Tab-separated table of C-alpha atoms in Angstrom:
chain	number	residue	atom	x	y	z
D	1	UNK	CA	109.305	111.126	129.678
D	2	UNK	CA	107.255	108.340	132.270
D	3	UNK	CA	109.517	105.256	133.222
D	4	UNK	CA	108.914	102.768	129.817
D	5	UNK	CA	107.569	100.297	132.028
D	6	UNK	CA	105.129	102.376	133.332
D	7	UNK	CA	104.016	102.740	129.698
D	8	UNK	CA	103.798	99.865	128.619
D	9	UNK	CA	101.594	98.326	131.597
D	10	UNK	CA	104.669	96.025	132.010
D	11	UNK	CA	106.874	95.433	135.722
D	12	UNK	CA	110.342	95.137	135.499
D	13	UNK	CA	109.813	90.872	135.234
D	14	UNK	CA	108.322	91.286	132.317
D	15	UNK	CA	109.839	89.063	129.830
D	16	UNK	CA	110.618	90.201	125.921
D	17	UNK	CA	107.360	87.979	124.920
D	18	UNK	CA	105.152	90.321	127.141
D	19	UNK	CA	106.819	93.878	125.985
D	20	UNK	CA	107.038	91.878	122.660
D	21	UNK	CA	102.525	91.977	123.121
D	22	UNK	CA	102.168	94.925	125.216
D	23	UNK	CA	103.559	96.721	122.437
D	24	UNK	CA	101.445	95.299	119.747
D	25	UNK	CA	98.063	95.637	121.610
D	26	UNK	CA	99.049	99.711	122.603
D	27	UNK	CA	99.767	100.446	119.733
D	28	UNK	CA	96.460	99.104	117.810
D	29	UNK	CA	94.656	100.564	119.531
D	30	UNK	CA	96.632	104.722	119.677
D	31	UNK	CA	97.737	104.857	115.899
D	32	UNK	CA	97.503	107.482	114.071
D	33	UNK	CA	95.457	105.592	111.966
D	34	UNK	CA	92.682	104.564	113.777
D	35	UNK	CA	92.847	108.037	115.548
D	36	UNK	CA	93.390	110.533	112.810
D	37	UNK	CA	92.073	114.196	114.416
D	38	UNK	CA	92.759	112.505	117.689
D	39	UNK	CA	96.311	114.460	118.966
D	40	UNK	CA	96.481	113.249	122.707
D	41	UNK	CA	96.466	109.538	120.934
D	42	UNK	CA	99.261	110.321	118.660
D	43	UNK	CA	101.221	111.140	121.695
D	44	UNK	CA	100.243	108.558	123.830
D	45	UNK	CA	100.644	106.294	120.255
D	46	UNK	CA	104.091	107.919	120.297
D	47	UNK	CA	105.009	107.480	123.602
D	48	UNK	CA	104.339	103.632	123.085
D	49	UNK	CA	106.841	104.064	120.901
D	50	UNK	CA	109.841	105.936	122.343
D	51	UNK	CA	109.050	103.115	125.462
D	52	UNK	CA	109.998	99.936	122.779
D	53	UNK	CA	112.241	101.451	121.666
D	54	UNK	CA	114.193	101.548	124.933
D	55	UNK	CA	112.746	98.417	126.791
D	56	UNK	CA	111.937	96.385	123.792
D	57	UNK	CA	115.719	96.009	122.568
D	58	UNK	CA	117.917	94.126	124.690
D	59	UNK	CA	120.802	96.062	125.136
D	60	UNK	CA	119.254	99.249	125.789
D	61	UNK	CA	116.837	97.599	128.451
D	62	UNK	CA	120.172	96.069	130.162
D	63	UNK	CA	121.331	99.575	130.197
D	64	UNK	CA	118.251	101.862	130.699
D	65	UNK	CA	117.354	98.864	133.735
D	66	UNK	CA	121.193	99.163	134.922
D	67	UNK	CA	120.592	103.421	135.069
D	68	UNK	CA	122.795	103.684	132.484
D	69	UNK	CA	120.698	105.620	130.130
D	70	UNK	CA	116.964	107.206	130.956
D	71	UNK	CA	113.893	106.796	128.851
D	72	UNK	CA	114.470	108.492	126.147
D	73	UNK	CA	117.268	105.992	125.984
D	74	UNK	CA	120.035	108.569	126.243
D	75	UNK	CA	122.954	108.517	128.500
D	76	UNK	CA	122.453	109.586	131.919
D	77	UNK	CA	126.473	111.098	132.999
D	78	UNK	CA	126.756	109.232	136.458
D	79	UNK	CA	129.673	112.110	137.619
D	80	UNK	CA	132.409	112.023	140.273
D	81	UNK	CA	131.924	109.176	142.495
D	82	UNK	CA	134.425	110.259	146.041
D	83	UNK	CA	135.054	107.690	148.978
D	84	UNK	CA	133.692	104.609	146.463
D	85	UNK	CA	137.007	103.552	144.557
D	86	UNK	CA	137.637	103.841	140.663
D	87	UNK	CA	136.294	101.793	137.984
D	88	UNK	CA	137.914	102.357	134.956
D	89	UNK	CA	139.496	106.323	136.457
D	90	UNK	CA	142.100	107.538	138.199
D	91	UNK	CA	142.362	107.903	142.018
D	92	UNK	CA	144.244	111.767	143.896
D	93	UNK	CA	144.996	109.716	147.716
D	94	UNK	CA	141.635	108.772	149.510
D	95	UNK	CA	139.850	110.532	146.057
D	96	UNK	CA	138.287	108.301	143.744
D	97	UNK	CA	136.219	109.724	140.315
D	98	UNK	CA	135.027	107.859	137.521
D	99	UNK	CA	134.223	109.913	134.143
D	100	UNK	CA	130.271	109.200	132.478
D	101	UNK	CA	130.022	106.090	129.722
D	102	UNK	CA	128.933	108.877	127.366
D	103	UNK	CA	132.746	110.353	127.038
D	104	UNK	CA	134.116	113.987	128.505
D	105	UNK	CA	131.386	116.530	127.051
D	106	UNK	CA	128.700	114.374	128.327
D	107	UNK	CA	126.012	116.247	130.173
D	108	UNK	CA	126.091	119.451	130.846
D	109	UNK	CA	129.516	119.923	130.450
D	110	UNK	CA	133.824	118.576	129.734
D	111	UNK	CA	136.041	116.860	131.793
D	112	UNK	CA	137.468	119.943	132.887
D	113	UNK	CA	133.934	121.849	133.971
D	114	UNK	CA	133.653	118.298	137.136
D	115	UNK	CA	136.779	119.087	137.914
D	116	UNK	CA	137.239	122.372	138.348
D	117	UNK	CA	133.960	122.301	140.092
D	118	UNK	CA	135.013	119.781	142.191
D	119	UNK	CA	138.876	120.146	143.145
D	120	UNK	CA	138.334	124.212	142.257
D	121	UNK	CA	142.144	124.731	140.994
D	122	UNK	CA	143.797	121.139	140.759
D	123	UNK	CA	140.803	121.297	138.195
D	124	UNK	CA	143.122	123.224	135.460
D	125	UNK	CA	145.338	119.702	135.180
D	126	UNK	CA	144.660	120.498	131.356
D	127	UNK	CA	145.906	124.068	131.320
D	128	UNK	CA	148.490	123.232	133.400
D	129	UNK	CA	149.311	119.409	131.899
D	130	UNK	CA	150.573	116.473	133.955
D	131	UNK	CA	152.028	118.403	137.527
D	132	UNK	CA	148.103	118.911	139.026
D	133	UNK	CA	147.124	115.661	137.693
D	134	UNK	CA	150.228	113.388	138.575
D	135	UNK	CA	149.951	115.530	142.424
D	136	UNK	CA	147.132	114.311	142.256
D	137	UNK	CA	148.262	110.484	141.810
D	138	UNK	CA	147.561	110.039	138.404
D	139	UNK	CA	147.291	112.514	134.957
D	140	UNK	CA	144.295	111.515	132.753
D	141	UNK	CA	144.406	109.148	130.399
D	142	UNK	CA	142.187	106.673	128.210
D	143	UNK	CA	138.619	107.439	129.456
D	144	UNK	CA	139.237	108.311	132.439
D	145	UNK	CA	142.115	108.782	134.660
D	146	UNK	CA	145.891	107.920	132.902
D	147	UNK	CA	149.435	107.973	133.891
D	148	UNK	CA	151.666	110.816	134.747
D	149	UNK	CA	153.354	112.790	132.464
D	150	UNK	CA	152.508	115.603	130.219
D	151	UNK	CA	149.795	113.185	127.845
D	152	UNK	CA	147.819	113.742	130.485
D	153	UNK	CA	144.363	115.304	131.159
D	154	UNK	CA	144.041	116.307	127.034
D	155	UNK	CA	143.257	113.005	125.888
D	156	UNK	CA	140.866	112.408	127.813
D	157	UNK	CA	138.591	115.250	127.563
D	158	UNK	CA	137.407	114.583	123.527
D	159	UNK	CA	134.078	113.561	123.132
D	160	UNK	CA	133.103	110.989	121.528
D	161	UNK	CA	130.561	110.980	118.798
D	162	UNK	CA	126.814	111.774	119.269
D	163	UNK	CA	124.677	108.888	117.760
D	164	UNK	CA	121.324	111.500	115.534
D	165	UNK	CA	118.449	109.682	116.413
D	166	UNK	CA	116.584	107.394	115.220
D	167	UNK	CA	113.030	107.962	113.269
D	168	UNK	CA	110.157	106.222	113.370
D	169	UNK	CA	107.582	105.170	110.186
D	170	UNK	CA	104.867	103.510	109.323
D	171	UNK	CA	104.371	101.366	106.215
D	172	UNK	CA	100.910	99.859	105.587
D	173	UNK	CA	101.234	96.636	103.382
D	174	UNK	CA	98.513	94.423	102.093
D	175	UNK	CA	97.722	91.145	102.245
D	176	UNK	CA	99.185	90.132	98.543
D	177	UNK	CA	103.124	92.538	98.880
D	178	UNK	CA	102.949	89.395	101.738
D	179	UNK	CA	102.146	87.082	100.401
D	180	UNK	CA	104.170	88.088	96.888
D	181	UNK	CA	107.759	88.781	98.192
D	182	UNK	CA	106.939	90.369	101.463
D	183	UNK	CA	108.440	93.970	99.687
D	184	UNK	CA	106.675	96.995	100.450
D	185	UNK	CA	107.917	100.834	99.815
D	186	UNK	CA	108.639	103.281	102.634
D	187	UNK	CA	109.008	107.115	102.710
D	188	UNK	CA	111.732	108.616	105.241
D	189	UNK	CA	110.895	112.153	107.271
D	190	UNK	CA	113.641	113.303	104.948
D	191	UNK	CA	111.652	112.035	101.798
D	192	UNK	CA	114.244	109.111	101.343
D	193	UNK	CA	111.728	106.377	100.072
D	194	UNK	CA	112.817	102.780	100.058
D	195	UNK	CA	112.239	99.244	99.544
D	196	UNK	CA	111.950	97.389	103.080
D	197	UNK	CA	111.852	93.664	102.794
D	198	UNK	CA	108.346	92.365	105.572
D	199	UNK	CA	109.633	88.774	107.180
D	200	UNK	CA	107.848	86.160	106.725
D	201	UNK	CA	105.048	85.891	109.805
D	202	UNK	CA	105.176	89.400	110.709
D	203	UNK	CA	101.881	90.460	112.261
D	204	UNK	CA	99.840	93.979	112.239
D	205	UNK	CA	102.824	95.849	115.301
D	206	UNK	CA	105.760	94.842	113.786
D	207	UNK	CA	108.880	96.868	113.991
D	208	UNK	CA	111.278	96.333	111.670
D	209	UNK	CA	114.427	98.109	112.340
D	210	UNK	CA	117.035	99.984	109.393
D	211	UNK	CA	120.578	100.743	110.210
D	212	UNK	CA	121.950	103.682	109.611
D	213	UNK	CA	118.107	105.604	107.829
D	214	UNK	CA	117.625	107.913	110.964
D	215	UNK	CA	118.371	110.987	111.665
D	216	UNK	CA	122.061	112.080	110.757
D	217	UNK	CA	124.358	112.408	114.260
D	218	UNK	CA	125.982	116.212	115.260
D	219	UNK	CA	129.294	117.034	113.964
D	220	UNK	CA	129.864	113.755	112.033
D	221	UNK	CA	128.106	111.193	114.251
D	222	UNK	CA	126.903	108.327	113.313
D	223	UNK	CA	123.661	108.444	112.083
D	224	UNK	CA	120.584	107.391	114.074
D	225	UNK	CA	117.689	104.053	112.359
D	226	UNK	CA	114.671	104.283	110.897
D	227	UNK	CA	112.030	101.557	112.802
D	228	UNK	CA	109.147	100.676	110.787
D	229	UNK	CA	105.669	100.221	111.733
D	230	UNK	CA	104.098	97.387	110.175
D	231	UNK	CA	100.114	97.958	109.349
D	232	UNK	CA	97.829	95.903	107.280
D	233	UNK	CA	96.240	97.596	104.952
D	234	UNK	CA	92.272	96.446	104.575
D	235	UNK	CA	91.232	93.308	102.440
D	236	UNK	CA	87.497	93.859	100.902
D	237	UNK	CA	87.724	90.341	101.471
D	238	UNK	CA	90.467	88.054	104.247
D	239	UNK	CA	91.281	89.129	107.555
D	240	UNK	CA	94.079	87.563	108.954
D	241	UNK	CA	95.123	85.393	112.077
D	242	UNK	CA	98.431	85.055	112.474
D	243	UNK	CA	99.595	82.732	109.248
D	244	UNK	CA	96.337	82.133	107.956
D	245	UNK	CA	93.930	84.216	106.566
D	246	UNK	CA	90.010	83.470	107.136
D	247	UNK	CA	87.553	83.815	104.950
D	248	UNK	CA	83.458	84.538	104.825
D	249	UNK	CA	81.543	82.941	102.083
D	250	UNK	CA	78.341	83.098	101.037
D	251	UNK	CA	76.679	80.256	99.899
D	252	UNK	CA	73.150	79.610	98.333
D	253	UNK	CA	70.496	77.245	101.109
D	254	UNK	CA	70.849	74.829	97.711
D	255	UNK	CA	74.440	74.919	97.717
D	256	UNK	CA	74.447	74.262	101.873
D	257	UNK	CA	71.437	71.098	101.653
D	258	UNK	CA	72.774	69.188	98.770
D	259	UNK	CA	76.418	70.079	99.104
D	260	UNK	CA	78.971	70.762	95.350
D	261	UNK	CA	82.142	73.037	94.273
D	262	UNK	CA	82.049	76.295	94.533
D	263	UNK	CA	85.291	78.953	93.546
D	264	UNK	CA	86.778	80.198	96.115
D	265	UNK	CA	88.910	83.707	96.102
D	266	UNK	CA	93.200	83.709	97.573
D	267	UNK	CA	95.647	85.249	97.512
D	268	UNK	CA	96.934	83.572	94.307
D	269	UNK	CA	93.211	83.503	92.796
D	270	UNK	CA	90.165	81.531	92.515
D	271	UNK	CA	90.014	77.218	92.713
D	272	UNK	CA	87.399	75.390	93.761
D	273	UNK	CA	85.840	74.012	96.815
D	274	UNK	CA	83.841	70.979	97.403
D	275	UNK	CA	81.198	72.215	100.117
D	276	UNK	CA	79.427	68.615	102.163
D	277	UNK	CA	76.063	67.978	101.517
D	278	UNK	CA	73.749	69.624	104.375
D	279	UNK	CA	76.882	72.326	105.395
D	280	UNK	CA	74.969	74.382	108.096
D	281	UNK	CA	76.456	78.032	108.526
D	282	UNK	CA	79.405	79.005	109.889
D	283	UNK	CA	81.171	75.063	109.131
D	284	UNK	CA	84.668	76.439	108.661
D	285	UNK	CA	86.309	74.730	106.246
D	286	UNK	CA	90.299	75.190	105.219
D	287	UNK	CA	92.598	74.804	101.942
D	288	UNK	CA	95.800	74.042	103.170
D	289	UNK	CA	99.046	76.673	101.800
D	290	UNK	CA	96.216	79.619	101.168
D	291	UNK	CA	97.601	81.882	103.748
D	292	UNK	CA	100.629	83.908	104.332
D	293	UNK	CA	103.942	82.976	104.788
D	294	UNK	CA	104.357	81.690	107.964
D	295	UNK	CA	107.957	81.816	110.188
D	296	UNK	CA	110.187	79.641	110.218
D	297	UNK	CA	109.317	78.266	106.894
D	298	UNK	CA	105.787	77.393	105.039
D	299	UNK	CA	102.340	78.512	104.121
D	300	UNK	CA	99.381	79.321	106.167
D	301	UNK	CA	95.552	78.204	105.911
D	302	UNK	CA	93.054	79.551	104.318
D	303	UNK	CA	89.824	79.483	106.974
D	304	UNK	CA	86.612	79.263	105.299
D	305	UNK	CA	83.085	79.820	106.940
D	306	UNK	CA	79.918	79.367	104.692
D	307	UNK	CA	77.740	81.769	105.440
D	308	UNK	CA	73.712	80.540	104.131
D	309	UNK	CA	72.642	83.141	101.701
D	310	UNK	CA	69.211	83.681	100.568
D	311	UNK	CA	67.330	85.417	97.722
D	312	UNK	CA	67.872	89.118	97.866
D	313	UNK	CA	63.414	90.254	98.193
D	314	UNK	CA	62.509	87.295	98.761
D	315	UNK	CA	61.017	84.297	97.050
D	316	UNK	CA	57.321	82.770	97.424
D	317	UNK	CA	58.024	79.269	96.216
D	318	UNK	CA	60.822	78.794	99.106
D	319	UNK	CA	57.844	80.575	101.480
D	320	UNK	CA	55.740	78.503	100.386
D	321	UNK	CA	58.467	75.181	100.924
D	322	UNK	CA	59.098	77.025	104.285
D	323	UNK	CA	55.968	76.789	105.813
D	324	UNK	CA	55.364	73.637	104.537
D	325	UNK	CA	58.774	72.135	106.714
D	326	UNK	CA	58.082	74.434	109.751
D	327	UNK	CA	53.891	72.367	109.687
D	328	UNK	CA	55.715	68.602	108.916
D	329	UNK	CA	59.278	68.932	110.388
D	330	UNK	CA	59.884	70.892	113.054
D	331	UNK	CA	63.561	70.824	114.732
D	332	UNK	CA	64.818	73.821	117.195
D	333	UNK	CA	69.223	73.831	116.044
D	334	UNK	CA	68.921	75.730	119.680
D	335	UNK	CA	67.893	73.405	122.186
D	336	UNK	CA	71.397	72.835	123.702
D	337	UNK	CA	71.418	76.341	124.316
D	338	UNK	CA	68.334	76.198	127.033
């Protein structure tokens, strides 16, 4: 896989906010729902998710930047580093070595295999006990090289349980679900169905991590996580804008001219709203607290944009009135644009 920073179009100096913003933008662009028959787009979406899994996690990002894990989040084997001073390892004469952070058994083979390959017969410390290891300056112990003695190499060759792989799923959430309880049900690849709490302030493309709900680890290792990407189901009336909602409301010409009260749909049911007299099309009115739950508490607003709607099929009396207006009271609403 490519460098996760390159996948997200960023540099290593990018802030956490930059990473989140870039991921959200790309996830929306390449989401499978937007490209149901485009395998290239689906592969790109998977690559974007993998990149965000690494650099979107503070711990993994630091490990990647230090070269401890690769672009897919797998532990790199740091191997044998001669002549560099042991770090958490042992010392044999003037030779220095350390064991990978992934534990013995990481990479191509166990730690004994590495010793056999590099030191030849001296790598057989495990078979001969602590004697040969003691001649190198100490037996195997802990995570690297420890004191001489029969405890020797055996303790350092036990592989750590490997963590299972993460899984990625998408939760399509309705605006009503966000406004009333903030919960959605998702089905994991293993068929398990969970109820997921959607935090207040969640936006389309955000991810929620479910600890231990991924694939089980091999040989009894801990399970990975499930990463739930939140997508908003399209709504017939409302468009999310952060914690606010936007609504285009059709109004009759006489309602715009004369003003009055009209019924407006909200996620909590219809309410009455007053339209001021002489309201032009495009004017936006605000209904406080009728939006979505906001991050940090409170609720956003419903922003209602007026759209003047004329009678379907035309109206002879209205046309006659407009001709009179045109001849006796002409005005140019676009004068400021010339």
